[in-house]
């Protein structure tokens, strides 16, 4: 349990402060840690901003490399999930 809390805190710090690229964090983070981190408004805002500024193909690539986080992101950002699903369905 302390390992999971520490990992989530690291994800919150990395994404919330902008010190690390979001794709790099998402590639290395587990679904549980991301789910905990998305409880932070700063993390949710930065990920939403990244998702809004990135191309659908790049986002799809990140999600394919770590499919466990796809469900977490879709649940946390349902409006974006529907947009991404439409944008990547033809690729």
N, C-alpha and C. Protein backbone atom coordinates (compact mmCIF):
# COMPACT_ATOMS: atom_id res chain seq x y z
N UNK A 1 0.82 -1.21 0.00
CA UNK A 1 0.00 0.00 0.00
C UNK A 1 0.86 1.26 0.00
N UNK A 2 1.87 1.41 0.86
CA UNK A 2 2.68 2.62 0.81
C UNK A 2 3.35 2.83 -0.54
N UNK A 3 3.69 1.76 -1.24
CA UNK A 3 4.31 1.88 -2.55
C UNK A 3 3.34 2.53 -3.53
N UNK A 4 2.06 2.13 -3.49
CA UNK A 4 1.07 2.70 -4.38
C UNK A 4 0.84 4.17 -4.09
N UNK A 5 0.78 4.52 -2.81
CA UNK A 5 0.59 5.92 -2.43
C UNK A 5 1.79 6.75 -2.88
N UNK A 6 2.99 6.22 -2.69
CA UNK A 6 4.19 6.92 -3.11
C UNK A 6 4.24 7.09 -4.62
N UNK A 7 3.84 6.08 -5.34
CA UNK A 7 3.81 6.16 -6.81
C UNK A 7 2.80 7.21 -7.25
N UNK A 8 1.63 7.20 -6.68
CA UNK A 8 0.61 8.19 -7.04
C UNK A 8 1.10 9.60 -6.72
N UNK A 9 1.75 9.77 -5.59
CA UNK A 9 2.29 11.09 -5.23
C UNK A 9 3.34 11.53 -6.24
N UNK A 10 4.16 10.60 -6.69
CA UNK A 10 5.16 10.92 -7.71
C UNK A 10 4.52 11.32 -9.03
N UNK A 11 3.46 10.64 -9.40
CA UNK A 11 2.74 10.98 -10.64
C UNK A 11 2.11 12.37 -10.51
N UNK A 12 1.50 12.64 -9.38
CA UNK A 12 0.89 13.96 -9.15
C UNK A 12 1.95 15.04 -9.26
N UNK A 13 3.08 14.83 -8.63
CA UNK A 13 4.16 15.82 -8.68
C UNK A 13 4.69 15.99 -10.09
N UNK A 14 4.96 14.90 -10.77
CA UNK A 14 5.53 14.97 -12.12
C UNK A 14 4.60 15.67 -13.11
N UNK A 15 3.35 15.30 -13.09
CA UNK A 15 2.40 15.90 -14.04
C UNK A 15 1.96 17.28 -13.57
N UNK A 16 1.66 17.40 -12.30
CA UNK A 16 1.15 18.67 -11.77
C UNK A 16 2.12 19.82 -11.87
N UNK A 17 3.41 19.54 -11.77
CA UNK A 17 4.39 20.61 -11.84
C UNK A 17 4.90 20.85 -13.25
N UNK A 18 4.61 19.92 -14.15
CA UNK A 18 5.04 20.10 -15.53
C UNK A 18 6.51 19.78 -15.75
N UNK A 19 7.14 19.13 -14.78
CA UNK A 19 8.55 18.84 -14.90
C UNK A 19 8.90 17.71 -15.85
N UNK A 20 7.93 16.88 -16.17
CA UNK A 20 8.17 15.72 -17.02
C UNK A 20 7.09 15.69 -18.10
N UNK A 21 7.47 15.25 -19.29
CA UNK A 21 6.49 15.14 -20.37
C UNK A 21 5.40 14.14 -20.03
N UNK A 22 4.18 14.50 -20.28
CA UNK A 22 3.05 13.64 -19.95
C UNK A 22 3.14 12.28 -20.64
N UNK A 23 3.49 12.22 -21.92
CA UNK A 23 3.59 10.89 -22.54
C UNK A 23 4.59 9.98 -21.82
N UNK A 24 5.68 10.53 -21.35
CA UNK A 24 6.68 9.74 -20.64
C UNK A 24 6.12 9.21 -19.32
N UNK A 25 5.37 10.05 -18.62
CA UNK A 25 4.77 9.62 -17.36
C UNK A 25 3.72 8.56 -17.63
N UNK A 26 2.86 8.78 -18.62
CA UNK A 26 1.81 7.82 -18.92
C UNK A 26 2.38 6.48 -19.38
N UNK A 27 3.50 6.51 -20.07
CA UNK A 27 4.12 5.27 -20.54
C UNK A 27 4.62 4.43 -19.38
N UNK A 28 4.99 5.06 -18.27
CA UNK A 28 5.58 4.32 -17.16
C UNK A 28 4.69 4.13 -15.96
N UNK A 29 3.52 4.71 -15.97
CA UNK A 29 2.66 4.66 -14.80
C UNK A 29 1.64 3.53 -14.94
N UNK A 30 1.26 2.99 -13.83
CA UNK A 30 0.21 1.97 -13.82
C UNK A 30 -1.16 2.61 -13.69
N UNK A 31 -2.18 1.86 -14.02
CA UNK A 31 -3.55 2.37 -13.99
C UNK A 31 -3.96 2.81 -12.58
N UNK A 32 -3.55 2.06 -11.57
CA UNK A 32 -3.93 2.41 -10.19
C UNK A 32 -3.33 3.74 -9.78
N UNK A 33 -2.05 3.94 -10.07
CA UNK A 33 -1.40 5.20 -9.71
C UNK A 33 -2.01 6.36 -10.48
N UNK A 34 -2.32 6.16 -11.76
CA UNK A 34 -2.92 7.23 -12.55
C UNK A 34 -4.31 7.56 -12.02
N UNK A 35 -5.08 6.55 -11.65
CA UNK A 35 -6.41 6.77 -11.11
C UNK A 35 -6.34 7.63 -9.85
N UNK A 36 -5.39 7.33 -8.98
CA UNK A 36 -5.20 8.13 -7.76
C UNK A 36 -4.76 9.55 -8.11
N UNK A 37 -3.83 9.67 -9.05
CA UNK A 37 -3.31 10.98 -9.43
C UNK A 37 -4.38 11.86 -10.04
N UNK A 38 -5.33 11.26 -10.75
CA UNK A 38 -6.39 12.04 -11.39
C UNK A 38 -7.37 12.63 -10.38
N UNK A 39 -7.20 12.31 -9.11
CA UNK A 39 -7.97 12.96 -8.06
C UNK A 39 -7.50 14.40 -7.84
N UNK A 40 -6.32 14.71 -8.36
CA UNK A 40 -5.77 16.06 -8.26
C UNK A 40 -6.24 16.90 -9.43
N UNK A 41 -6.77 18.07 -9.13
CA UNK A 41 -7.22 18.97 -10.18
C UNK A 41 -6.08 19.38 -11.10
N UNK A 42 -4.90 19.59 -10.53
CA UNK A 42 -3.75 19.99 -11.35
C UNK A 42 -3.40 18.91 -12.36
N UNK A 43 -3.42 17.67 -11.94
CA UNK A 43 -3.10 16.55 -12.85
C UNK A 43 -4.17 16.44 -13.92
N UNK A 44 -5.41 16.48 -13.52
CA UNK A 44 -6.51 16.36 -14.47
C UNK A 44 -6.45 17.49 -15.50
N UNK A 45 -6.16 18.68 -15.05
CA UNK A 45 -6.07 19.84 -15.95
C UNK A 45 -4.92 19.70 -16.93
N UNK A 46 -3.75 19.29 -16.45
CA UNK A 46 -2.59 19.15 -17.34
C UNK A 46 -2.79 18.03 -18.35
N UNK A 47 -3.37 16.93 -17.92
CA UNK A 47 -3.61 15.84 -18.87
C UNK A 47 -4.65 16.26 -19.89
N UNK A 48 -5.71 16.92 -19.45
CA UNK A 48 -6.73 17.39 -20.39
C UNK A 48 -6.13 18.38 -21.40
N UNK A 49 -5.26 19.25 -20.93
CA UNK A 49 -4.61 20.21 -21.83
C UNK A 49 -3.72 19.48 -22.84
N UNK A 50 -2.98 18.49 -22.37
CA UNK A 50 -2.14 17.71 -23.28
C UNK A 50 -2.99 16.97 -24.30
N UNK A 51 -4.06 16.35 -23.84
CA UNK A 51 -4.94 15.61 -24.74
C UNK A 51 -5.56 16.53 -25.78
N UNK A 52 -5.89 17.75 -25.37
CA UNK A 52 -6.49 18.71 -26.30
C UNK A 52 -5.52 19.27 -27.31
N UNK A 53 -4.24 19.24 -26.99
CA UNK A 53 -3.25 19.83 -27.90
C UNK A 53 -2.52 18.81 -28.75
N UNK A 54 -2.65 17.55 -28.43
CA UNK A 54 -1.91 16.50 -29.14
C UNK A 54 -2.75 15.92 -30.27
N UNK A 55 -2.08 15.36 -31.26
CA UNK A 55 -2.79 14.74 -32.38
C UNK A 55 -3.41 13.42 -31.92
N UNK A 56 -4.55 13.05 -32.49
CA UNK A 56 -5.18 11.78 -32.12
C UNK A 56 -4.25 10.57 -32.33
N UNK A 57 -3.43 10.62 -33.37
CA UNK A 57 -2.55 9.47 -33.61
C UNK A 57 -1.48 9.34 -32.52
N UNK A 58 -0.98 10.46 -32.02
CA UNK A 58 0.01 10.42 -30.93
C UNK A 58 -0.63 9.90 -29.65
N UNK A 59 -1.83 10.36 -29.37
CA UNK A 59 -2.54 9.91 -28.18
C UNK A 59 -2.83 8.41 -28.29
N UNK A 60 -3.28 7.98 -29.45
CA UNK A 60 -3.57 6.56 -29.65
C UNK A 60 -2.31 5.73 -29.45
N UNK A 61 -1.18 6.24 -29.90
CA UNK A 61 0.09 5.53 -29.74
C UNK A 61 0.44 5.36 -28.27
N UNK A 62 0.28 6.43 -27.49
CA UNK A 62 0.57 6.37 -26.04
C UNK A 62 -0.37 5.37 -25.37
N UNK A 63 -1.64 5.38 -25.75
CA UNK A 63 -2.61 4.47 -25.14
C UNK A 63 -2.37 3.02 -25.56
N UNK A 64 -1.88 2.81 -26.76
CA UNK A 64 -1.57 1.45 -27.20
C UNK A 64 -0.38 0.88 -26.44
N UNK A 65 0.55 1.74 -26.07
CA UNK A 65 1.72 1.29 -25.33
C UNK A 65 1.37 0.94 -23.88
N UNK A 66 0.32 1.52 -23.36
CA UNK A 66 -0.11 1.28 -21.99
C UNK A 66 -1.63 1.23 -21.94
N UNK A 67 -2.23 0.15 -22.45
CA UNK A 67 -3.69 0.09 -22.57
C UNK A 67 -4.45 0.14 -21.25
N UNK A 68 -3.80 -0.18 -20.14
CA UNK A 68 -4.49 -0.14 -18.85
C UNK A 68 -4.93 1.28 -18.49
N UNK A 69 -4.18 2.27 -18.94
CA UNK A 69 -4.52 3.64 -18.57
C UNK A 69 -5.66 4.20 -19.41
N UNK A 70 -5.96 3.56 -20.52
CA UNK A 70 -7.03 4.04 -21.40
C UNK A 70 -8.36 4.10 -20.65
N UNK A 71 -8.70 3.05 -19.94
CA UNK A 71 -9.95 3.01 -19.18
C UNK A 71 -9.98 4.09 -18.11
N UNK A 72 -8.86 4.28 -17.45
CA UNK A 72 -8.78 5.29 -16.38
C UNK A 72 -9.00 6.68 -16.98
N UNK A 73 -8.33 6.99 -18.08
CA UNK A 73 -8.49 8.30 -18.72
C UNK A 73 -9.91 8.50 -19.23
N UNK A 74 -10.46 7.47 -19.84
CA UNK A 74 -11.83 7.58 -20.36
C UNK A 74 -12.83 7.82 -19.24
N UNK A 75 -12.62 7.18 -18.11
CA UNK A 75 -13.53 7.37 -16.98
C UNK A 75 -13.37 8.76 -16.37
N UNK A 76 -12.13 9.24 -16.30
CA UNK A 76 -11.87 10.55 -15.70
C UNK A 76 -12.27 11.70 -16.61
N UNK A 77 -12.16 11.48 -17.91
CA UNK A 77 -12.44 12.54 -18.88
C UNK A 77 -13.43 12.02 -19.93
N UNK A 78 -14.69 11.79 -19.55
CA UNK A 78 -15.64 11.15 -20.46
C UNK A 78 -15.91 11.92 -21.74
N UNK A 79 -15.93 13.22 -21.68
CA UNK A 79 -16.18 14.01 -22.89
C UNK A 79 -15.05 13.79 -23.90
N UNK A 80 -13.84 13.80 -23.41
CA UNK A 80 -12.70 13.57 -24.29
C UNK A 80 -12.71 12.15 -24.83
N UNK A 81 -13.11 11.20 -24.00
CA UNK A 81 -13.14 9.80 -24.43
C UNK A 81 -14.01 9.62 -25.66
N UNK A 82 -15.15 10.27 -25.68
CA UNK A 82 -16.03 10.13 -26.84
C UNK A 82 -15.40 10.79 -28.07
N UNK A 83 -14.72 11.90 -27.89
CA UNK A 83 -14.06 12.57 -29.01
C UNK A 83 -12.91 11.74 -29.53
N UNK A 84 -12.10 11.18 -28.65
CA UNK A 84 -10.96 10.38 -29.07
C UNK A 84 -11.44 9.12 -29.78
N UNK A 85 -12.47 8.51 -29.27
CA UNK A 85 -13.01 7.30 -29.90
C UNK A 85 -13.43 7.56 -31.32
N UNK A 86 -14.04 8.71 -31.56
CA UNK A 86 -14.45 9.07 -32.92
C UNK A 86 -13.26 9.40 -33.79
N UNK A 87 -12.28 10.09 -33.23
CA UNK A 87 -11.13 10.55 -34.01
C UNK A 87 -10.20 9.41 -34.40
N UNK A 88 -10.10 8.39 -33.55
CA UNK A 88 -9.15 7.32 -33.84
C UNK A 88 -9.82 6.09 -34.47
N UNK A 89 -11.12 6.08 -34.56
CA UNK A 89 -11.78 4.89 -35.11
C UNK A 89 -11.44 4.65 -36.56
N UNK A 90 -11.08 5.69 -37.30
CA UNK A 90 -10.75 5.53 -38.71
C UNK A 90 -9.30 5.26 -38.98
N UNK A 91 -8.48 5.14 -37.94
CA UNK A 91 -7.04 4.95 -38.13
C UNK A 91 -6.65 3.51 -38.10
